[in-house]
PDB file of C-alpha atoms and ligand atoms in Angstrom:
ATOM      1  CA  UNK A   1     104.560 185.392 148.676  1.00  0.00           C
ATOM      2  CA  UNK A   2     101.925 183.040 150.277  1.00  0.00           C
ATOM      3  CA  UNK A   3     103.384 184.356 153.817  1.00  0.00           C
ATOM      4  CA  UNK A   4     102.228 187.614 153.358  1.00  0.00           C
ATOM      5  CA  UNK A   5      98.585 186.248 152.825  1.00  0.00           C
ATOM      6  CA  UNK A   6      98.152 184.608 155.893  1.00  0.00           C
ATOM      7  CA  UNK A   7      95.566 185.729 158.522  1.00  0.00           C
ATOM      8  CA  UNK A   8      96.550 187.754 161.827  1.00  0.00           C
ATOM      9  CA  UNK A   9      95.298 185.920 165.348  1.00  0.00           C
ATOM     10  CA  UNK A  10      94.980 186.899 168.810  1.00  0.00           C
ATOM     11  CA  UNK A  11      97.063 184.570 171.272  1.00  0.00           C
ATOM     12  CA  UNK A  12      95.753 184.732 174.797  1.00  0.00           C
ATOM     13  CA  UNK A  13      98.017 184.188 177.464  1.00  0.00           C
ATOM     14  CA  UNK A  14      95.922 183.472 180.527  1.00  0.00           C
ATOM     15  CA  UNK A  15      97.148 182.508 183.705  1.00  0.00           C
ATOM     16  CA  UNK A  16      96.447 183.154 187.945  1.00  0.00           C
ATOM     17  CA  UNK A  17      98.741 185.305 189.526  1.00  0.00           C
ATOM     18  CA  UNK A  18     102.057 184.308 189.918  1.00  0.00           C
ATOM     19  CA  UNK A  19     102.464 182.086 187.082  1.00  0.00           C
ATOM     20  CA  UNK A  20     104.969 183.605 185.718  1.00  0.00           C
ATOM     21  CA  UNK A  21     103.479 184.973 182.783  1.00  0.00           C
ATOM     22  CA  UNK A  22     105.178 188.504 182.941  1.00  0.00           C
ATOM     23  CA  UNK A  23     108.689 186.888 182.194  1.00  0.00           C
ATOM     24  CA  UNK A  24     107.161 184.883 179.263  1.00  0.00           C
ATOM     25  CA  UNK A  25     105.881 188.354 177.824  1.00  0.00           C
ATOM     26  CA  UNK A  26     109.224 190.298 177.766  1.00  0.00           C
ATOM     27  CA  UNK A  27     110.232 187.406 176.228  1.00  0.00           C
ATOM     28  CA  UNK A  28     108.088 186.584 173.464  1.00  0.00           C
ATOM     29  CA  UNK A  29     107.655 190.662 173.000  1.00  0.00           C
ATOM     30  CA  UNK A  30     111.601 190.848 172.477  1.00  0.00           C
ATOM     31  CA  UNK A  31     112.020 187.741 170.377  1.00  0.00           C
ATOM     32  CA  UNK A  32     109.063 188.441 167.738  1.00  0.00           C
ATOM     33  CA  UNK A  33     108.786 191.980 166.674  1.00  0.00           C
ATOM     34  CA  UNK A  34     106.130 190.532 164.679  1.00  0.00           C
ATOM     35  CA  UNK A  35     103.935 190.019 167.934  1.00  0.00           C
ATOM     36  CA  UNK A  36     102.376 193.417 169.283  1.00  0.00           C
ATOM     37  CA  UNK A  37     100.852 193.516 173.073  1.00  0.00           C
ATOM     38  CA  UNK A  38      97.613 194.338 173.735  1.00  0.00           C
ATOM     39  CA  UNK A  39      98.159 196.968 175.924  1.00  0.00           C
ATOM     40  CA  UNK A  40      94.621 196.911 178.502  1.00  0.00           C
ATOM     41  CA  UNK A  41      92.549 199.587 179.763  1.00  0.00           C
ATOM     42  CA  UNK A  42      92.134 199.169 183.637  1.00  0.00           C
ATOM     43  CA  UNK A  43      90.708 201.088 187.237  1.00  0.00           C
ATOM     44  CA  UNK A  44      93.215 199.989 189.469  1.00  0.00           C
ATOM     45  CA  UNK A  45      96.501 202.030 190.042  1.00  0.00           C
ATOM     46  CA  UNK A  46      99.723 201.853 188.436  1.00  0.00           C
ATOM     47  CA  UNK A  47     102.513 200.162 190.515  1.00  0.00           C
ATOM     48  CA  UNK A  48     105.786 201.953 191.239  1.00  0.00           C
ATOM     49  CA  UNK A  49     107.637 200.470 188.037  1.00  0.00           C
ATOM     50  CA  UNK A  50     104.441 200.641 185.717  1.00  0.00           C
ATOM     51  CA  UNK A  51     104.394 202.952 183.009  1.00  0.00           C
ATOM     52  CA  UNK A  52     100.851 204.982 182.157  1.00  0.00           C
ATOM     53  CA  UNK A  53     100.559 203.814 178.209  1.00  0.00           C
ATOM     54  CA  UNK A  54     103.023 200.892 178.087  1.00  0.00           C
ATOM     55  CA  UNK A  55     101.666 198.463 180.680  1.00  0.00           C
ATOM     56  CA  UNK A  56      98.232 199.565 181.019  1.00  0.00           C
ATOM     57  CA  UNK A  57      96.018 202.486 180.050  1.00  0.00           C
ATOM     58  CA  UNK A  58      95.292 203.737 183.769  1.00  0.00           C
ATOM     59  CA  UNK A  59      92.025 205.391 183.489  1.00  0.00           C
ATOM     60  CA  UNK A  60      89.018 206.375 186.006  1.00  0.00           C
ATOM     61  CA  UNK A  61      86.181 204.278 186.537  1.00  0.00           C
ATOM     62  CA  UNK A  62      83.948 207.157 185.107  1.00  0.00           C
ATOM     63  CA  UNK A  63      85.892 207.224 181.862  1.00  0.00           C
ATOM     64  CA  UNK A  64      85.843 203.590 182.098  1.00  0.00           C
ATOM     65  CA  UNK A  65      82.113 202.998 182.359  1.00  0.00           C
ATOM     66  CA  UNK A  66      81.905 205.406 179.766  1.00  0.00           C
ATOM     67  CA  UNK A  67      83.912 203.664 177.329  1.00  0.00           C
ATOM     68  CA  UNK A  68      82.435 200.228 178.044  1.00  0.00           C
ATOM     69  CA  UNK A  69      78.986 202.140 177.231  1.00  0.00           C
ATOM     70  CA  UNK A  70      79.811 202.961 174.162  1.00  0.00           C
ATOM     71  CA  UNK A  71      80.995 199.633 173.056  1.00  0.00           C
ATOM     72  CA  UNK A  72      84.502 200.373 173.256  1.00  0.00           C
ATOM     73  CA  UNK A  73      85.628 197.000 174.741  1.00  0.00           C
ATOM     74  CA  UNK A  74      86.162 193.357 173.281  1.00  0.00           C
ATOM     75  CA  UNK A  75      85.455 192.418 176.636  1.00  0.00           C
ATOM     76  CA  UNK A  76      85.737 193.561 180.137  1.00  0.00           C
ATOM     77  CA  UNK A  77      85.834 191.955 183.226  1.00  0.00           C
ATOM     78  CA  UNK A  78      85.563 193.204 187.178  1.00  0.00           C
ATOM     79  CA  UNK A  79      88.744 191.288 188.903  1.00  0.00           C
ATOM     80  CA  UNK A  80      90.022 191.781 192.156  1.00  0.00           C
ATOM     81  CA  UNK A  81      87.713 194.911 192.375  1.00  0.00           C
ATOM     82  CA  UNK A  82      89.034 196.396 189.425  1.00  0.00           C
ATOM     83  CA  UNK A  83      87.834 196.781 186.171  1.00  0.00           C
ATOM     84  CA  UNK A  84      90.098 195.550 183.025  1.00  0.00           C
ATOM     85  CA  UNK A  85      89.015 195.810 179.423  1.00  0.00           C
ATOM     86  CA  UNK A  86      90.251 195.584 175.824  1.00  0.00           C
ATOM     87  CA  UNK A  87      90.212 198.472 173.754  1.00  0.00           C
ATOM     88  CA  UNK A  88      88.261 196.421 170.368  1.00  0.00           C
ATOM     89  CA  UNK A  89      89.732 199.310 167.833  1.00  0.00           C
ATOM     90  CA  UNK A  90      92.920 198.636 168.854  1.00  0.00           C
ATOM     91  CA  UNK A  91      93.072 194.816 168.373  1.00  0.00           C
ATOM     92  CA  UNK A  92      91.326 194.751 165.296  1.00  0.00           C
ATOM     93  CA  UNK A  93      93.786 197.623 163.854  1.00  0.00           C
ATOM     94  CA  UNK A  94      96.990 195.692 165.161  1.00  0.00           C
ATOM     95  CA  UNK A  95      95.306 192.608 163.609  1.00  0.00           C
ATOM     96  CA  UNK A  96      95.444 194.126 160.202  1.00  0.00           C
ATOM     97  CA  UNK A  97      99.777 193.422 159.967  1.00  0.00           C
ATOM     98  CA  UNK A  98     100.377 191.998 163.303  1.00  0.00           C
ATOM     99  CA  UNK A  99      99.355 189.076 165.520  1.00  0.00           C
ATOM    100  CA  UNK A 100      98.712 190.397 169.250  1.00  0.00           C
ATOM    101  CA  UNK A 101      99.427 188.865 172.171  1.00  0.00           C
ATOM    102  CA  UNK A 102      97.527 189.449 175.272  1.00  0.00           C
ATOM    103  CA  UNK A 103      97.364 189.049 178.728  1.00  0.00           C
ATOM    104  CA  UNK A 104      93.648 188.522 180.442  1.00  0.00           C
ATOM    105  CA  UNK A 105      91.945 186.856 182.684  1.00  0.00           C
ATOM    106  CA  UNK A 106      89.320 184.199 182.302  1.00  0.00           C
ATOM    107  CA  UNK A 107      86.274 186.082 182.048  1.00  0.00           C
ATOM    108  CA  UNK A 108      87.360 188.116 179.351  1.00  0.00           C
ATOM    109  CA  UNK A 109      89.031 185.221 177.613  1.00  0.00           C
ATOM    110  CA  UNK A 110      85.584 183.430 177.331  1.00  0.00           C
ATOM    111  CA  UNK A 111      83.754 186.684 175.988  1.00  0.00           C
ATOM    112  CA  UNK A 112      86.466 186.889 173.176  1.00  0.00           C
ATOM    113  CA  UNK A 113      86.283 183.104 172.462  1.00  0.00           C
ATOM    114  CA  UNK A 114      82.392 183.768 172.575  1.00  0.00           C
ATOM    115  CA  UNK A 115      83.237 186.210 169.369  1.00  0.00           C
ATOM    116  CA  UNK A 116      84.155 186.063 165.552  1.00  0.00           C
ATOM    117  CA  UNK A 117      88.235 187.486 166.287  1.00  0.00           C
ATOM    118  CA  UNK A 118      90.130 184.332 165.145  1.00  0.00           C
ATOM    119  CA  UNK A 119      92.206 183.385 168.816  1.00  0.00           C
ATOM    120  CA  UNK A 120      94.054 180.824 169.962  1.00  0.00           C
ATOM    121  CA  UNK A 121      93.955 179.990 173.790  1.00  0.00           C
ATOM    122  CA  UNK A 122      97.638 179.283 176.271  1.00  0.00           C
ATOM    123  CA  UNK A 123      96.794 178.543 179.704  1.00  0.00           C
ATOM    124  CA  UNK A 124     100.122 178.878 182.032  1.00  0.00           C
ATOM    125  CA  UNK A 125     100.779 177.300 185.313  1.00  0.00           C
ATOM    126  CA  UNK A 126     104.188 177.526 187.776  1.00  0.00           C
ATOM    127  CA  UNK A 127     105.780 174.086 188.201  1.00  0.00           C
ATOM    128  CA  UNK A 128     104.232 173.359 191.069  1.00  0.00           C
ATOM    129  CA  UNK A 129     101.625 174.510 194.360  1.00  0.00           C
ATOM    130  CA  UNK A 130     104.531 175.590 196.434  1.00  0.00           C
ATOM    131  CA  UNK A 131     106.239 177.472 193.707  1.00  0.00           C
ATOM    132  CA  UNK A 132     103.318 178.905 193.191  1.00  0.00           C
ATOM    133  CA  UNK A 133     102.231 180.152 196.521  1.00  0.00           C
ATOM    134  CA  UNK A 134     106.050 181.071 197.103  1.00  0.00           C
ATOM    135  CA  UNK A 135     105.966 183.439 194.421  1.00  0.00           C
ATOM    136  CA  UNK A 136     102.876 185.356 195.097  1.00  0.00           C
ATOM    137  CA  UNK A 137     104.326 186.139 198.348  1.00  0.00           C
ATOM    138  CA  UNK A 138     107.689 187.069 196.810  1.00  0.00           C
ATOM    139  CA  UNK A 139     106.428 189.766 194.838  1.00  0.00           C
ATOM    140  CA  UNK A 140     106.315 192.050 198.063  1.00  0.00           C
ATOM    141  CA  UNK A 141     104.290 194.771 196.285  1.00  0.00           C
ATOM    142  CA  UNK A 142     101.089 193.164 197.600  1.00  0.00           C
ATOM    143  CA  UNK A 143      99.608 192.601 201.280  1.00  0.00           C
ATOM    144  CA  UNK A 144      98.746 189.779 202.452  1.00  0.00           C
ATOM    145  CA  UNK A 145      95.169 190.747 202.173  1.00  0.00           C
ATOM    146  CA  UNK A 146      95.548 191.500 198.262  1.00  0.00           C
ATOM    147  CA  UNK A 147      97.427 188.053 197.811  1.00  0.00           C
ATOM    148  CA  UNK A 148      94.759 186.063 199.198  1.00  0.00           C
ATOM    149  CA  UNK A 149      91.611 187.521 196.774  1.00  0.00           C
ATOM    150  CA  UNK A 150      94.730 186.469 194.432  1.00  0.00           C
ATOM    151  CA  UNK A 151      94.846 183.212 195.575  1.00  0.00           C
ATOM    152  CA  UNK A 152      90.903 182.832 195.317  1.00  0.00           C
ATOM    153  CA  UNK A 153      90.523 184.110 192.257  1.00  0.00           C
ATOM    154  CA  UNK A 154      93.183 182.075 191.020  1.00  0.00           C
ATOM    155  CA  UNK A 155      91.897 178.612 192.160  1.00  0.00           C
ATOM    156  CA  UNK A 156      88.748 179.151 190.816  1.00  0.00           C
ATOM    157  CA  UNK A 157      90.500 180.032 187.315  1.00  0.00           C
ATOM    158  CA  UNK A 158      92.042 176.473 187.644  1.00  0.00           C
ATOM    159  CA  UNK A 159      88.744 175.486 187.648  1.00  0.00           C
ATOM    160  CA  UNK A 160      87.860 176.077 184.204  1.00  0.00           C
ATOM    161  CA  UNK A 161      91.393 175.137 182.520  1.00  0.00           C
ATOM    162  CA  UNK A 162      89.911 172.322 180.101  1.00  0.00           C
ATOM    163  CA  UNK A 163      88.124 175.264 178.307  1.00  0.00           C
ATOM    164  CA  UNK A 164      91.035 176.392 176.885  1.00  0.00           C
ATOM    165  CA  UNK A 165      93.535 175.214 173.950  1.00  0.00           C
ATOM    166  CA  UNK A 166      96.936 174.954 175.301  1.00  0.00           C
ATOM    167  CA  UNK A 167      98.778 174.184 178.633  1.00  0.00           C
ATOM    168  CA  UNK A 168     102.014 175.896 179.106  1.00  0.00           C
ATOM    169  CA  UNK A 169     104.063 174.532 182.614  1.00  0.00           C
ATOM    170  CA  UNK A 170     106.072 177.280 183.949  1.00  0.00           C
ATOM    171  CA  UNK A 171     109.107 175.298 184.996  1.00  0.00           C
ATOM    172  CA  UNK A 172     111.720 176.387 183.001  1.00  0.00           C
ATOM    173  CA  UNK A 173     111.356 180.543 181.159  1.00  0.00           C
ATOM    174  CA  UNK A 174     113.123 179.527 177.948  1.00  0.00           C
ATOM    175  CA  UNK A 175     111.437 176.417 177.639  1.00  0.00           C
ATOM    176  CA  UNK A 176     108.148 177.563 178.444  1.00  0.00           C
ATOM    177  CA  UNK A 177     109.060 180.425 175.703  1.00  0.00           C
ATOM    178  CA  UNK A 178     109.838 178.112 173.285  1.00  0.00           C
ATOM    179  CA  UNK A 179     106.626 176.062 173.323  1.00  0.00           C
ATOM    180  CA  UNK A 180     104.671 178.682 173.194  1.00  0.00           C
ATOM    181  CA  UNK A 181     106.483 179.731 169.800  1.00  0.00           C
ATOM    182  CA  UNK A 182     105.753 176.652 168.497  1.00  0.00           C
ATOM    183  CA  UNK A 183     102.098 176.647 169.279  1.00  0.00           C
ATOM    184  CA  UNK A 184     102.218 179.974 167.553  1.00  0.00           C
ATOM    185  CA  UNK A 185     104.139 178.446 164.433  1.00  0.00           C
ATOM    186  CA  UNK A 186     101.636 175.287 164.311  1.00  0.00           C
ATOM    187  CA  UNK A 187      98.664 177.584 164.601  1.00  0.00           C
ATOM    188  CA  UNK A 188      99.784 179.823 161.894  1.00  0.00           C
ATOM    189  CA  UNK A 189     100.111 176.974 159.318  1.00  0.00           C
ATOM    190  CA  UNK A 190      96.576 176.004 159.595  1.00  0.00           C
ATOM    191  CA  UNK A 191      94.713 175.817 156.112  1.00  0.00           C
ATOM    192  CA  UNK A 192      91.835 178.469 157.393  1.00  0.00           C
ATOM    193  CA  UNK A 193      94.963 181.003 157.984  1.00  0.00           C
ATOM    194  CA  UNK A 194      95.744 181.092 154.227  1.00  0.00           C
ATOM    195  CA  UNK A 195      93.795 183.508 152.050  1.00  0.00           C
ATOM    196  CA  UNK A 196      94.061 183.200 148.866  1.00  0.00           C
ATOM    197  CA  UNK A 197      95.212 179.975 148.439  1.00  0.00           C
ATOM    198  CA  UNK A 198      92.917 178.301 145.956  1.00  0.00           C
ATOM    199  CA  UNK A 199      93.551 181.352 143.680  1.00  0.00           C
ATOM    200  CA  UNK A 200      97.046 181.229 143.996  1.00  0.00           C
ATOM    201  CA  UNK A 201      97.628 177.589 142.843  1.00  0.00           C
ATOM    202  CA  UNK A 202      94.428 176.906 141.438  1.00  0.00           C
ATOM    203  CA  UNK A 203      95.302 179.210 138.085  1.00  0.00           C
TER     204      UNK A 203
HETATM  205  P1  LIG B   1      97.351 192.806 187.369  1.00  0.00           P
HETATM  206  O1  LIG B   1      96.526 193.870 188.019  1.00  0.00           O
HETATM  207  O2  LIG B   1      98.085 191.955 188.357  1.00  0.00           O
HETATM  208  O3  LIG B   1      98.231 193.351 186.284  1.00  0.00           O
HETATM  209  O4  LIG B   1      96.318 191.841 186.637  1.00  0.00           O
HETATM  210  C1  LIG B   1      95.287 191.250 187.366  1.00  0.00           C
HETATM  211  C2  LIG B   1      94.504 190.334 186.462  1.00  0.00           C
HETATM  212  O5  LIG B   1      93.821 191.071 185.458  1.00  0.00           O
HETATM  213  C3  LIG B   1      95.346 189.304 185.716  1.00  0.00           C
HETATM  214  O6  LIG B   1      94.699 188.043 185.833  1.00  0.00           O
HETATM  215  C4  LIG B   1      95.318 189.774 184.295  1.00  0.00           C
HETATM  216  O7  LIG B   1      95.411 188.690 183.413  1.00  0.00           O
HETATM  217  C5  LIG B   1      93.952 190.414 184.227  1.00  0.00           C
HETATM  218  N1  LIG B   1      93.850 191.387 183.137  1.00  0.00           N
HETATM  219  C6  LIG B   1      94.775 192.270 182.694  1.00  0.00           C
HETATM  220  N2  LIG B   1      94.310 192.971 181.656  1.00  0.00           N
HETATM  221  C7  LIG B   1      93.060 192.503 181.408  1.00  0.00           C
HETATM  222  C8  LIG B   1      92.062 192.815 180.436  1.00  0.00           C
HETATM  223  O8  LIG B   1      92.201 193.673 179.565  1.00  0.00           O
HETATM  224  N3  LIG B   1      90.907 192.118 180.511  1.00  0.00           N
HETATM  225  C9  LIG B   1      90.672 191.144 181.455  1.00  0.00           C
HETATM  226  N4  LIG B   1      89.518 190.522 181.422  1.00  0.00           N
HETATM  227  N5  LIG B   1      91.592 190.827 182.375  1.00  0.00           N
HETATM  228  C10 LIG B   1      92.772 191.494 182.357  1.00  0.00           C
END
C-alpha cells in the first residue's frame, strides 16, 4: 500500500567514454521493468547498429535548435561537436509511474542537479587507466581522431567526479549491476520519497 505512494526519481548514469556504461544499461533495463530509459535527442549520426527512436532521437540541428528554443529540453549540452538534449515532457511523464534512468554527460548532469526533478547521481569508471584506454580503442567504430576528443573530454569529466553522489568501479558487469541496484533500493527508502506517510499512520 505505502509502495505505491512513493515518489519517482531520475538516476543519472554518467560516465567518459568507455566506461562501460552501455553493458550496465542493458542490464539494469532488462532486470527492472520498473526502470524506463531516457531515450535523448541528439545531432550526431546514428551508428550502424543504432536504432532511430530506441537509442536516440536522431534529429537535425535545425529541428534541434528549434526545440531547445522553445524550452523543450531539461538540459542540453554541445559534446564532441554534437548537440545532446533531454526531451523535459518526456521525463516528467515517465516520472509519473516510473523511475528513469539516463545516460548524460556532465554538463547536462549539473543543469538537472541545478533543477527541482528529484535525481540521484552514479558516476562510473573502468577498473583501471589501461582498461580504459584499451577499450576506447576496441570499439573500432571510431578513428583515432574521434577517440582522442574522447579521451579529452573524458579526463576533464574526471575532473569534476566529487560533484556527484555515487562511484560505481567498472571491474566486474554483474557486480557493478548490483551496486547500482542497491543505491537505487537505499535511495528509494528515503523518508522525503514517501507521500503520504503522516496521513497514513498518523489517523
Ligand atoms: P555517444 O555519442 O557516444 O552515444 O555519447 C556521447 C556522450 O554524450 C556521452 O558522454 C553521453 O553520456 C552523452 N549524452 C548522451 N545523451 C545525452 C543527453 O541527452 N544529454 C547530455 N548532456 N549528454 C548526453
Amino acid at each position: 500500500m505505502i509502495n505505491k505512494n512513493k515518489k519517482n526519481f531520475l538516476i543519472i548514469l554518467i560516465s567518459p567514454s568507455g566506461g562501460g556504461k552501455t553493458a550496465i544499461f542493458k542490464k539494469i533495463l532488462a532486470d527492472n521493468t520498473e526502470i524506463k530509459y531516457s531515450v535523448s535527442y541528439t545531432t550526431r549520426k546514428a551508428r550502424i547498429n543504432e536504432i532511430n527512436g530506441v537509442d536516440y532521437n536522431f534529429v537535425s540541428e535545425e529541428k534541434f535548435i528549434e526545440m531547445k528554443q522553445s524550452g523543450d529540453f531539461l538540459e542540453s549540452a554541445l559534446v564532441h561537436g554534437y548537440w545532446y538534449g533531454t526531451s523535459k515532457s518526456y521525463v516528467i511523464s515517465i516520472l509519473k509511474n516510473n523511475h528513469i534512468i539516463m545516460d548524460i554527460d556532465v554538463q547536462g548532469a549539473k543543469q538537472i542537479m541545478n533543477s527541482e526533478i528529484d535525481q540521484i547521481t552514479i558516476f562510473i569508471l573502468p577498473p583501471s587507466r589501461e582498461v580504459w584506454l584499451e577499450r576506447l580503442k576496441g570499439r573500432g567504430t571510431d578513428s583515432d581522431e574521434v577517440i582522442q576528443v574522447r579521451l579529452k573530454t573524458a579526463e576533464s569529466e574526471i575532473k569534476e567526479i566529487r560533484d556527484f553522489q555515487y562511484l560505481i568501479i567498472n571491474d566486474d558487469l554483474e557486480n557493478a549491476v548490483d551496486n547500482i541496484k542497491t543505491i537505487i533500493k537505499a535511495e528509494e527508502n528515503r523518508i522525503q520519497r514517501y507521500k503520504n506517510i503522516e496521513i497514513y499512520y498518523g489517523g
